[in-house]
Coordinates of C-alpha atoms and ligand atoms in Angstrom, one line a residue:
Chain A
M1 CA 4.3 27.4 9.4
E2 CA 7.9 26.7 12.0
A3 CA 7.6 23.6 14.3
Q4 CA 6.5 24.4 17.3
E5 CA 5.9 21.3 19.9
E6 CA 9.7 19.9 21.7
L7 CA 11.7 17.5 20.8
V8 CA 11.2 14.6 23.9
P9 CA 14.3 13.8 24.9
V10 CA 16.0 10.3 24.6
T11 CA 19.8 10.6 25.4
P12 CA 19.9 9.2 28.4
V13 CA 21.5 10.9 31.0
E14 CA 24.7 9.6 31.6
P15 CA 25.5 9.2 35.2
P16 CA 28.2 10.9 37.4
S17 CA 30.6 9.4 37.4
V18 CA 31.7 9.3 41.0
L19 CA 33.8 5.7 42.3
R20 CA 33.7 5.3 45.8
W21 CA 36.8 4.5 47.5
R22 CA 35.6 1.6 49.1
T23 CA 34.3 0.1 44.8
M24 CA 37.7 1.0 44.0
L25 CA 39.7 -0.9 46.4
A26 CA 37.6 -3.7 46.3
V27 CA 39.0 -5.4 43.7
P28 CA 42.3 -5.6 44.4
V29 CA 41.5 -5.9 48.0
A30 CA 39.5 -9.2 47.1
A31 CA 42.4 -10.7 44.9
A32 CA 44.6 -10.2 48.0
F33 CA 42.6 -12.2 50.3
A34 CA 41.8 -15.4 47.7
F35 CA 45.3 -14.5 46.9
A36 CA 46.6 -15.0 50.9
L37 CA 44.3 -17.8 51.4
H38 CA 45.2 -19.5 48.2
L39 CA 48.8 -19.7 49.7
F40 CA 47.5 -20.9 52.9
I41 CA 45.9 -23.7 51.2
A42 CA 47.4 -25.1 48.7
K43 CA 50.9 -24.9 51.5
N44 CA 51.1 -29.0 51.1
E45 CA 50.4 -28.9 47.1
P46 CA 53.9 -29.2 44.6
P47 CA 53.9 -25.0 44.7
L48 CA 54.6 -25.2 40.4
E49 CA 51.4 -26.4 39.6
A50 CA 49.5 -23.3 40.3
H51 CA 52.3 -21.2 39.3
S52 CA 49.8 -19.1 36.3
Y53 CA 47.0 -19.1 39.1
K54 CA 49.3 -16.8 41.5
L55 CA 50.5 -14.8 38.4
L56 CA 46.9 -13.7 37.6
Y57 CA 46.4 -12.4 41.3
V58 CA 49.3 -10.6 40.8
E59 CA 48.0 -9.1 37.8
V60 CA 44.6 -8.5 38.8
I61 CA 45.8 -6.5 41.8
G62 CA 48.8 -5.4 39.4
V63 CA 46.5 -4.0 37.1
S64 CA 43.6 -3.1 39.3
I65 CA 45.7 -0.1 41.2
L66 CA 46.9 0.8 38.3
L67 CA 43.2 1.6 36.9
A68 CA 42.8 3.0 40.0
L69 CA 45.7 5.6 39.5
G70 CA 44.7 6.3 36.0
R71 CA 41.7 7.2 36.7
R72 CA 42.0 10.9 37.3
F73 CA 42.3 10.8 33.9
S74 CA 39.1 9.8 32.7
P75 CA 35.6 9.8 32.7
G76 CA 34.9 7.0 30.7
L77 CA 37.2 4.4 33.1
R78 CA 36.0 6.0 36.2
R79 CA 32.4 5.0 35.0
W80 CA 33.6 1.8 33.3
M81 CA 35.0 0.7 36.9
A82 CA 32.0 1.8 39.2
N83 CA 30.0 -0.3 37.0
M84 CA 31.8 -3.3 36.5
W85 CA 33.8 -3.6 39.9
P86 CA 30.9 -4.8 41.8
V87 CA 30.6 -7.8 39.0
F88 CA 34.7 -8.5 39.3
T89 CA 34.3 -8.5 42.7
A90 CA 32.0 -11.3 43.3
A91 CA 34.1 -12.8 40.4
I92 CA 36.8 -13.1 43.0
V93 CA 34.9 -13.8 45.7
F94 CA 33.3 -16.6 43.6
I95 CA 36.2 -18.2 42.2
C96 CA 37.5 -17.8 46.3
I97 CA 35.1 -19.8 47.8
W98 CA 35.6 -22.7 44.8
D99 CA 38.8 -22.5 45.6
V100 CA 38.0 -23.4 49.6
I101 CA 34.9 -25.9 48.9
T102 CA 37.6 -28.5 46.4
L103 CA 41.6 -27.8 47.6
G104 CA 40.8 -27.1 51.0
L105 CA 37.8 -28.7 52.5
R106 CA 38.0 -31.2 49.2
I107 CA 34.0 -31.4 50.1
L108 CA 33.5 -32.1 46.4
P109 CA 35.3 -35.9 44.3
L110 CA 38.2 -34.1 43.6
P111 CA 38.9 -35.8 39.8
Y112 CA 35.9 -34.5 38.9
F113 CA 36.1 -31.0 40.5
P114 CA 39.3 -29.7 40.4
G115 CA 40.4 -26.4 41.6
P116 CA 40.3 -23.1 39.4
A117 CA 44.5 -23.6 39.8
A118 CA 43.7 -26.8 38.4
V119 CA 41.5 -25.3 35.5
L120 CA 43.4 -22.4 34.8
R121 CA 47.0 -24.4 34.3
S122 CA 44.7 -26.5 31.7
L123 CA 43.1 -23.9 29.5
I124 CA 47.2 -22.6 29.2
N125 CA 48.5 -26.0 28.4
D126 CA 45.9 -26.7 26.2
R127 CA 45.3 -23.6 24.1
F128 CA 46.5 -24.2 20.9
L129 CA 43.6 -27.2 20.8
L130 CA 41.5 -25.2 22.5
L131 CA 41.8 -22.6 19.8
D132 CA 42.0 -24.7 17.2
S133 CA 38.8 -26.3 18.6
T134 CA 36.6 -22.9 19.4
W135 CA 37.3 -22.1 15.4
H136 CA 36.3 -25.6 13.6
S137 CA 32.9 -25.1 16.7
L138 CA 33.2 -21.3 14.7
A139 CA 32.8 -22.2 11.4
L140 CA 30.6 -25.1 12.2
L141 CA 28.0 -23.0 13.7
L142 CA 28.0 -19.5 11.8
G143 CA 27.7 -22.3 8.4
G144 CA 24.6 -23.9 10.2
Y145 CA 23.4 -20.3 11.6
S146 CA 22.3 -18.3 8.2
L147 CA 21.5 -21.4 6.4
G148 CA 19.1 -21.9 8.8
V149 CA 17.8 -18.6 9.2
I150 CA 18.9 -17.8 5.5
A151 CA 15.7 -20.3 5.1
G152 CA 13.9 -20.2 7.9
L153 CA 13.4 -15.9 7.0
I154 CA 12.6 -16.8 3.1
S155 CA 10.3 -20.0 4.0
G156 CA 9.1 -17.4 6.7
V157 CA 7.9 -14.6 4.3
C158 CA 6.2 -17.6 2.7
I159 CA 4.0 -18.7 4.5
G160 CA 3.3 -15.4 7.1
W161 CA 2.6 -14.0 2.8
S162 CA 0.9 -16.3 1.3
A163 CA -2.1 -18.0 2.3
P164 CA -1.6 -21.1 0.1
V165 CA 1.9 -21.7 1.0
R166 CA 0.2 -21.0 4.7
Y167 CA -2.7 -23.9 4.2
W168 CA -0.6 -26.4 2.4
G169 CA 3.0 -25.3 5.0
M170 CA 1.7 -24.1 8.1
P171 CA 0.9 -27.7 8.9
L172 CA 4.3 -29.6 7.7
L173 CA 6.3 -26.9 10.5
K174 CA 3.3 -27.6 13.1
V175 CA 4.5 -31.0 12.6
V176 CA 7.6 -31.5 11.7
G177 CA 9.6 -28.5 13.6
P178 CA 8.9 -29.4 17.1
I179 CA 10.8 -32.4 17.1
P180 CA 14.3 -31.3 18.3
A181 CA 17.2 -32.1 15.7
T182 CA 18.8 -33.9 17.7
A183 CA 16.8 -36.5 17.4
W184 CA 17.5 -36.8 14.2
I185 CA 20.5 -36.8 14.5
P186 CA 20.6 -41.3 13.2
L187 CA 19.2 -40.5 10.0
A188 CA 20.5 -37.0 9.5
M189 CA 25.1 -39.8 10.8
V190 CA 23.4 -42.5 7.7
L191 CA 22.2 -39.5 5.1
A192 CA 24.8 -37.2 5.3
P193 CA 27.7 -37.3 3.6
S194 CA 30.1 -36.5 5.9
A195 CA 29.9 -36.1 9.9
I196 CA 30.5 -31.7 9.0
V197 CA 27.7 -31.6 6.3
S198 CA 25.4 -33.4 9.0
S199 CA 25.8 -31.0 11.6
A200 CA 25.7 -29.0 9.7
A201 CA 22.8 -29.5 8.6
L202 CA 21.4 -30.0 11.9
I203 CA 22.2 -26.6 13.5
A204 CA 20.8 -25.5 10.2
L205 CA 17.0 -27.0 11.2
A206 CA 17.8 -26.0 14.7
V207 CA 17.1 -22.7 13.3
W208 CA 15.0 -23.0 10.6
F209 CA 11.7 -23.7 12.3
P210 CA 11.3 -20.9 15.5
V211 CA 12.8 -18.3 12.4
T212 CA 10.4 -19.3 9.6
M213 CA 7.7 -19.9 13.0
L214 CA 8.0 -16.0 13.8
T215 CA 9.1 -14.6 11.0
A216 CA 5.3 -16.3 10.2
S217 CA 3.5 -14.7 13.0
G218 CA 4.8 -11.6 12.6
I219 CA 4.3 -11.0 8.5
S220 CA 0.6 -12.2 9.0
N221 CA 0.3 -9.9 11.7
T222 CA 1.3 -6.4 10.4
R223 CA -1.1 -3.7 11.0
A224 CA -3.5 -3.8 8.0
S225 CA -3.6 -0.3 8.4
Y226 CA 0.5 0.5 7.4
L227 CA -0.5 -2.0 4.4
D228 CA -3.0 0.2 3.1
V229 CA -1.3 3.0 3.7
A230 CA 1.4 1.8 1.2
R231 CA -1.5 0.7 -1.2
T232 CA -2.9 4.4 -1.5
L233 CA 0.3 5.9 -1.2
G234 CA 1.3 3.2 -5.3
A235 CA 2.7 0.6 -4.2
G236 CA 3.2 -3.2 -5.3
P237 CA 3.8 -6.3 -3.6
G238 CA 7.3 -6.0 -4.2
Y239 CA 6.8 -2.4 -1.9
L240 CA 4.3 -4.6 0.5
I241 CA 6.9 -7.3 1.5
F242 CA 9.8 -5.8 1.8
R243 CA 9.1 -2.3 2.4
V244 CA 6.4 -2.8 5.0
A245 CA 5.9 -6.4 6.0
I246 CA 9.2 -7.4 7.0
P247 CA 10.4 -4.3 8.9
A248 CA 7.1 -4.0 10.4
A249 CA 7.7 -8.2 11.6
L250 CA 11.5 -7.1 12.6
P251 CA 10.7 -7.2 15.9
N252 CA 9.0 -10.8 15.9
I253 CA 11.9 -12.0 13.6
F254 CA 14.8 -11.4 16.0
I255 CA 12.6 -13.2 19.4
G256 CA 13.1 -16.2 16.3
L257 CA 16.9 -15.0 15.8
F258 CA 17.5 -15.6 19.2
M259 CA 15.8 -18.6 20.3
G260 CA 17.0 -19.8 17.0
L261 CA 20.3 -18.9 18.0
G262 CA 20.0 -20.8 21.2
A263 CA 18.5 -23.7 19.8
S264 CA 22.2 -23.8 17.4
F265 CA 24.1 -23.8 20.6
L266 CA 22.8 -26.8 21.3
T267 CA 22.5 -28.7 18.4
L268 CA 25.6 -27.7 18.4
V269 CA 27.4 -29.2 21.5
V270 CA 25.4 -32.7 20.5
A271 CA 26.4 -32.7 17.1
E272 CA 30.3 -32.3 17.5
S273 CA 30.2 -34.6 20.6
V274 CA 28.5 -37.6 18.4
G275 CA 29.6 -37.3 15.2
V276 CA 32.0 -34.7 14.6
K277 CA 35.2 -35.0 15.3
S278 CA 37.0 -31.8 16.3
G279 CA 35.0 -29.0 17.8
L280 CA 34.5 -27.4 22.1
G281 CA 31.5 -30.4 22.4
W282 CA 34.0 -32.8 20.5
Y283 CA 36.9 -31.7 23.4
V284 CA 34.8 -31.8 25.7
S285 CA 33.8 -35.6 25.7
W286 CA 36.9 -36.7 24.9
A287 CA 38.9 -34.8 27.7
Q288 CA 35.7 -36.6 29.9
G289 CA 36.8 -39.9 28.4
W290 CA 40.3 -39.8 29.7
A291 CA 38.8 -38.7 32.8
E292 CA 40.8 -35.1 32.7
Y293 CA 38.4 -32.9 34.3
G294 CA 40.7 -30.1 34.0
K295 CA 40.3 -29.5 31.0
V296 CA 36.3 -30.8 30.4
F297 CA 36.3 -27.2 33.0
A298 CA 38.6 -25.1 30.8
A299 CA 36.3 -26.1 27.8
L300 CA 33.4 -25.0 29.7
I301 CA 34.7 -21.7 30.0
I302 CA 35.9 -21.1 26.5
M303 CA 32.3 -22.5 25.6
A304 CA 30.9 -19.8 28.0
A305 CA 32.5 -16.8 26.6
F306 CA 32.6 -18.4 23.4
F307 CA 28.5 -17.8 23.3
S308 CA 28.1 -15.2 25.2
T309 CA 29.9 -13.2 23.0
I310 CA 27.6 -14.5 19.8
M311 CA 24.5 -13.4 21.4
T312 CA 26.3 -9.5 22.8
L313 CA 26.9 -9.5 18.8
L314 CA 23.8 -10.7 18.2
F315 CA 21.9 -8.5 20.8
K316 CA 24.2 -5.5 19.7
L317 CA 22.9 -5.5 15.6
R318 CA 19.5 -5.7 17.3
D319 CA 20.0 -2.5 18.2
R320 CA 21.4 -0.9 16.0
V321 CA 18.4 -2.4 13.2
L322 CA 15.6 -2.0 15.4
V323 CA 16.5 1.9 16.9
W324 CA 13.3 3.1 15.4
Q325 CA 11.4 1.0 18.2
K326 CA 9.7 3.4 21.9
G327 CA 12.0 2.1 23.9
V328 CA 13.1 -1.2 22.7
I329 CA 12.3 -3.8 25.2
K330 CA 15.0 -5.3 27.7
W331 CA 15.2 -9.2 27.7
Chain B
M1 CA 6.1 29.5 0.7
V2 CA 6.8 26.8 -1.4
A3 CA 5.9 26.8 -4.9
I4 CA 3.1 23.9 -5.2
A5 CA 2.5 23.4 -9.2
Q6 CA -1.2 22.4 -10.0
V7 CA -2.5 18.9 -11.2
D8 CA -5.3 18.7 -13.7
A9 CA -8.4 17.8 -10.8
A10 CA -10.4 14.9 -11.7
S11 CA -14.1 14.9 -10.9
L12 CA -15.8 12.1 -8.2
V13 CA -18.9 10.2 -8.9
V14 CA -20.3 8.3 -6.3
R15 CA -23.8 6.7 -7.8
D16 CA -26.6 4.2 -5.4
V17 CA -22.9 2.9 -3.7
K18 CA -24.6 -0.2 -0.8
K19 CA -21.8 -1.4 1.6
S20 CA -22.6 -4.6 4.8
F21 CA -20.3 -5.8 7.4
P22 CA -21.3 -9.2 9.4
A23 CA -23.4 -7.8 12.0
P24 CA -20.7 -7.7 15.4
D25 CA -23.3 -10.7 17.3
N26 CA -24.2 -12.8 14.8
P27 CA -22.5 -13.6 12.0
L28 CA -24.6 -14.8 9.8
S29 CA -26.6 -11.8 9.2
R30 CA -25.1 -8.8 8.2
R31 CA -25.2 -5.2 8.8
Q32 CA -25.9 -2.3 6.9
A33 CA -23.5 0.6 6.5
L34 CA -24.3 2.6 3.4
D35 CA -27.4 2.0 1.7
G36 CA -27.5 3.9 -1.3
V37 CA -25.1 6.7 -1.0
S38 CA -24.9 9.0 -3.9
F39 CA -22.9 12.4 -4.7
S40 CA -20.6 14.3 -7.1
L41 CA -17.8 16.1 -7.0
A42 CA -16.2 18.6 -9.8
A43 CA -13.2 18.9 -10.3
G44 CA -10.9 20.9 -7.5
E45 CA -14.0 21.2 -5.5
L46 CA -13.6 20.9 -1.8
V47 CA -16.4 19.0 0.5
S48 CA -17.3 18.1 3.6
L49 CA -18.4 14.7 4.5
V50 CA -20.1 15.7 8.3
G51 CA -21.8 12.5 10.9
P52 CA -21.8 10.9 13.9
S53 CA -19.3 8.7 14.5
G54 CA -20.4 4.7 12.7
C55 CA -22.5 6.3 10.6
G56 CA -19.7 5.1 7.5
K57 CA -17.8 8.4 6.2
S58 CA -14.8 6.3 7.4
T59 CA -15.8 3.3 4.8
L60 CA -17.3 5.8 1.9
L61 CA -13.4 6.8 2.1
R62 CA -11.8 3.0 2.1
L63 CA -14.4 3.1 -1.4
V64 CA -13.0 5.8 -3.1
A65 CA -9.6 4.1 -1.9
G66 CA -10.3 1.2 -3.4
L67 CA -8.7 -0.6 -0.6
D68 CA -12.3 -2.2 0.1
F69 CA -15.2 -3.3 -2.6
A70 CA -18.5 -2.1 -2.4
D71 CA -21.8 -4.4 -2.6
A72 CA -23.3 -2.2 -5.2
G73 CA -23.4 1.2 -6.9
D74 CA -20.9 3.2 -8.9
L75 CA -17.5 4.7 -7.6
L76 CA -15.4 6.7 -11.1
V77 CA -12.9 9.2 -10.7
G78 CA -13.3 11.3 -14.0
S79 CA -14.9 8.7 -16.5
E80 CA -12.7 5.9 -15.1
P81 CA -14.3 3.2 -12.3
I82 CA -12.7 2.7 -8.8
T83 CA -11.1 -0.8 -8.6
Q84 CA -7.8 -0.8 -6.7
P85 CA -5.6 1.9 -4.8
N86 CA -4.6 4.2 -6.3
A87 CA -1.0 7.0 -6.4
E88 CA -3.7 9.3 -7.9
R89 CA -6.0 9.0 -5.0
G90 CA -4.2 10.0 -1.8
L91 CA -5.8 9.4 1.8
V92 CA -4.6 10.4 5.2
F93 CA -6.0 8.0 7.5
Q94 CA -7.9 9.6 10.8
D95 CA -4.7 8.1 12.8
P96 CA -1.6 9.3 10.9
N97 CA 0.2 5.6 10.1
L98 CA 3.3 7.3 10.1
F99 CA 5.9 3.5 9.5
P100 CA 7.4 3.4 12.8
W101 CA 11.1 2.0 10.8
L102 CA 11.4 5.4 8.8
T103 CA 12.5 8.2 10.0
V104 CA 10.3 11.5 8.9
R105 CA 11.9 12.0 5.8
R106 CA 12.0 8.4 3.9
N107 CA 8.3 8.5 5.5
I108 CA 7.5 11.1 3.0
Q109 CA 9.2 10.1 0.5
A110 CA 8.2 6.8 1.3
G111 CA 5.1 7.4 -1.7
L112 CA 8.0 8.6 -4.2
V113 CA 10.1 5.1 -3.1
A114 CA 7.5 3.0 -4.4
R115 CA 6.5 4.3 -7.8
G116 CA 10.4 4.4 -8.3
V117 CA 10.8 7.5 -8.5
L118 CA 12.4 8.9 -6.4
Q119 CA 15.7 9.9 -8.6
E120 CA 13.2 12.7 -10.5
K121 CA 11.6 13.8 -7.6
K122 CA 14.6 14.0 -4.5
N123 CA 14.0 17.4 -4.3
E124 CA 10.6 17.3 -3.7
V125 CA 11.0 16.0 -0.8
D126 CA 12.4 19.0 1.2
Q127 CA 9.5 21.2 -0.2
F128 CA 6.8 19.0 1.2
M129 CA 9.0 18.7 4.4
R130 CA 8.6 22.7 4.6
L131 CA 5.6 23.1 4.2
V132 CA 4.6 20.9 7.2
G133 CA 7.5 22.4 9.2
L134 CA 9.0 19.5 9.6
E135 CA 12.7 20.4 7.8
S136 CA 13.7 20.4 11.1
F137 CA 12.6 17.5 12.2
A138 CA 13.9 14.9 8.9
N139 CA 15.6 12.3 10.5
V140 CA 13.6 11.9 13.5
Y141 CA 11.6 8.4 14.5
P142 CA 7.8 9.0 14.3
H143 CA 7.9 7.6 17.9
H144 CA 9.6 11.2 18.6
L145 CA 6.8 12.9 17.2
S146 CA 3.9 14.6 18.6
G147 CA 0.1 13.8 17.4
G148 CA 0.5 17.5 15.7
M149 CA 3.6 16.4 13.7
A150 CA 2.8 13.3 12.9
Q151 CA 0.0 14.2 10.8
R152 CA 1.8 16.9 9.4
A153 CA 3.9 14.2 8.5
A154 CA 1.0 12.4 7.5
L155 CA -0.4 14.7 5.3
A156 CA 3.6 16.1 3.2
R157 CA 3.4 11.7 2.6
A158 CA 0.2 11.8 1.3
L159 CA 0.2 15.3 -1.3
I160 CA 3.7 14.1 -2.4
N161 CA 2.2 12.2 -5.6
H162 CA 0.4 15.2 -5.7
P163 CA -2.9 12.7 -6.0
K164 CA -5.5 14.1 -8.1
V165 CA -8.3 13.3 -5.9
L166 CA -7.0 13.3 -1.7
L167 CA -9.6 12.1 1.4
L168 CA -8.9 13.1 4.1
D169 CA -10.4 11.5 7.3
E170 CA -10.7 13.8 10.2
P171 CA -6.9 14.4 9.2
L172 CA -6.9 17.5 12.1
G173 CA -9.2 16.0 14.4
A174 CA -6.5 14.8 17.0
L175 CA -4.9 18.4 17.4
D176 CA -5.3 21.3 19.7
A177 CA -7.7 24.1 18.7
F178 CA -4.2 26.4 17.7
T179 CA -3.1 24.2 15.7
R180 CA -6.5 23.3 14.2
M181 CA -6.9 26.4 12.7
R182 CA -3.3 26.5 11.6
M183 CA -3.5 23.3 9.5
Q184 CA -6.9 24.3 8.0
D185 CA -5.3 27.6 6.8
E186 CA -2.5 25.2 5.3
V187 CA -4.7 22.8 4.0
L188 CA -6.1 25.4 2.1
R189 CA -3.8 26.7 0.8
I190 CA -2.6 23.8 -0.8
W191 CA -5.5 23.0 -2.3
E192 CA -5.9 26.7 -3.8
A193 CA -2.8 26.6 -4.7
R194 CA -3.2 23.2 -6.8
R195 CA -7.0 22.6 -7.4
T196 CA -6.9 19.2 -6.5
T197 CA -10.4 18.0 -5.3
M198 CA -10.3 17.1 -1.6
L199 CA -13.3 15.3 0.5
L200 CA -12.8 16.2 3.9
V201 CA -14.5 13.9 6.8
T202 CA -14.9 15.9 9.9
H203 CA -16.5 16.2 12.8
D204 CA -17.2 19.7 13.7
I205 CA -19.2 22.1 11.2
D206 CA -16.8 25.3 12.2
E207 CA -14.0 23.1 10.3
A208 CA -16.7 22.0 7.4
I209 CA -18.3 25.5 6.9
Y210 CA -14.9 27.1 7.1
M211 CA -13.5 25.2 4.3
S212 CA -15.5 23.7 2.6
D213 CA -18.1 24.6 -1.1
R214 CA -20.4 21.7 0.3
I215 CA -21.0 20.1 3.2
M216 CA -22.5 16.6 3.5
I217 CA -24.7 15.6 5.6
M218 CA -24.3 11.5 6.8
T219 CA -26.7 9.5 9.2
P220 CA -26.5 6.6 9.8
R221 CA -27.8 2.6 10.3
P222 CA -28.1 3.0 6.9
G223 CA -25.5 5.1 6.1
R224 CA -27.0 7.5 3.7
I225 CA -26.4 11.5 2.6
E226 CA -29.8 13.1 3.7
R227 CA -28.4 16.5 3.1
T228 CA -26.5 18.6 1.0
I229 CA -25.5 22.3 2.5
E230 CA -23.9 25.2 -0.3
V231 CA -21.7 26.9 1.9
G232 CA -21.2 30.1 -0.7
L233 CA -19.6 32.4 1.0
G234 CA -16.6 33.7 -0.4
R235 CA -13.3 33.1 0.5
P236 CA -10.8 33.7 2.1
R237 CA -13.5 33.4 5.3
Q238 CA -14.2 34.9 8.8
R239 CA -14.9 32.4 11.5
D240 CA -16.7 35.7 13.2
S241 CA -18.7 36.9 10.4
T242 CA -22.6 37.2 10.6
D243 CA -22.8 34.9 7.7
F244 CA -20.7 32.1 8.7
L245 CA -21.8 32.8 12.6
R246 CA -25.6 32.5 11.0
L247 CA -24.8 29.1 8.7
R248 CA -23.4 27.5 11.7
S249 CA -26.9 28.5 13.9
D250 CA -29.0 27.1 11.0
I251 CA -26.4 22.9 10.0
L252 CA -27.1 22.8 14.0
N253 CA -30.7 23.4 14.3
Y254 CA -31.2 21.1 11.6
L255 CA -29.2 18.6 14.1
H256 CA -30.9 18.9 16.7
F257 CA -27.6 20.2 18.3
A258 CA -27.9 24.3 19.1
G259 CA -29.2 23.4 23.0
Q260 CA -32.1 24.4 25.0
K261 CA -33.6 28.0 23.6
Ligands
ATP401 N1 -13.6 -4.0 8.8 C1 -15.4 -3.5 9.1 N2 -16.4 -4.7 10.0 C2 -16.9 -4.5 10.1 N3 -17.9 -4.1 10.3 C3 -17.4 -1.9 10.7 C4 -16.2 -1.9 9.3 N4 -15.7 -1.6 9.1 C5 -17.2 -0.4 9.6 N5 -17.7 -1.5 10.1 C6 -19.5 -0.9 10.3 O1 -19.6 0.3 10.1 C7 -20.6 0.8 10.3 C8 -18.9 2.3 10.4 O2 -18.0 3.1 10.5 P1 -17.2 3.5 10.1 O3 -15.6 3.6 10.9 O4 -17.2 3.7 8.4 O5 -17.9 5.5 11.1 P2 -17.4 6.7 10.9 O6 -18.0 7.4 10.1 O7 -16.4 6.4 10.1 O8 -16.6 6.9 12.0 P3 -16.2 7.7 13.5 O9 -16.7 9.2 12.9 O10 -16.5 7.3 14.4 O11 -15.0 7.6 12.4 C9 -19.9 1.2 11.7 O12 -20.7 0.1 12.4 C10 -18.7 -0.2 12.3 O13 -19.1 -1.1 12.8
MG402 MG1 -14.7 7.0 10.9

């Protein structure tokens, strides 16, 4: 007997790599326009202040022209440009509008809302401290997050699998879990030996709750027929838990991991700004204390990049692990 | 063709088995799904169970598999009472129920992994994939399979444990007529090569006559075995022989489905 049925094609068809002139030129044109506008707006400012900002535009124009020339040789590059250039253009336009509102028209109160050039300058001048803060935040976040995930997976599997554990654990989870982790800060600062330890514990707590909740519900909702099949194949409890219930719960577990990640960002920033004397959260409140709002915005930009990179990595991991899912849900 | 070793088949005895479920409309009362079901299968026999939807065929198979407990009565394999699921009693479910997170190959070898004997029996995995014609789909996930392919994978997954008793719950119900006839021959070939005791639930009278030594007819509410018919045709059978057709019309008449005369 041979397989006659056809495989459903699953590899998505690559979009044709057409790159319109309009799209290709949008980036250098927008950058040149923003550059010119900035020169006009800032003609009364000290020129050194915005040196790196202007340099950035020159670089953007130069690189985008180089890429436009190089596009002939690489369809991958063409596709990437066709895909990304509209977004880049919008970003340049946004920065340009920000420049006009702050530096040009001075609509927003000045010390609190510096223009992009000033923010870029703070970013560059304070890069070592910012890098150091990012590093501290990363260490604290990863420590707390992995602790919370491990604890959450263990308690979630136990609650989801065993009826007695569910009976005693669920009420506790329902009462303690919804308290925001940050509400424990006063207690945690007293109990823990150091601010770092207490912050890591708080992040872990914030992560633990959603991971436990979603893991438990995923495990206890494992389709009974999968467990029945496994039992008729001779499976013992180990196989049933680790090779049936947990894989079946993975889509749910990942939702818990994402929710936990969001909660951990929040807890990290709050914990850093009240207790720990390092990290991006601390940097923001420290800069605010000195009324250096350029630094505040610089740190916010770093935070955005930092958090979204971690989020993207988790998405990548999920797509890897859940390849078996039919048309993975996009969210 | 794949060489398949014979297993020592086991006899199956079901004696006066009763099973009730809470009634869906009234949680205080119970509805009798099986009421005194008795039959026995000799070792190596292939027997079909036919009956209208909802008469308790799947319920009976779950009891024999050990997935549920009977309210009363005895269930024996050989001389052992059935107390829990066991790899010696394979069950192919009405739906393929492949694990969606495992590739076809890993689904088929699941029984070996579960029993911790994958290392010794690794070569059998390829054998069974060839047997059901899925060797070129080894690394594909189940959601890419057609219904027929998925059911074939489920069959291979149950067979790889060399069960002494194989329970089949409408395993071919979802297939188109052609694949279905091909698979009937395939199951027969496996049965003839291995002489596993097989209990086959089906809705299809032709399938029952074509495949089985005996046909048990079940009636609903409460579920009982009303009649057992010896097929008594030689093998291989012809689907259009006069004896086949005569038996077919007997059964249809008995079930009052023969149509207006
Ligand atoms: N877990 C359950 N809880 C309550 N009632 C059940 C349960 N399983 C089966 N039943 C009832 O028992 C009766 C027999 O069901 P069963 O699934 O065994 O029928 P079947 O003969 O396999 O039907 P089909 O041919 O449609 O598969 C039905 O009335 C059904 O509603
Ligand atoms: Mg059924």
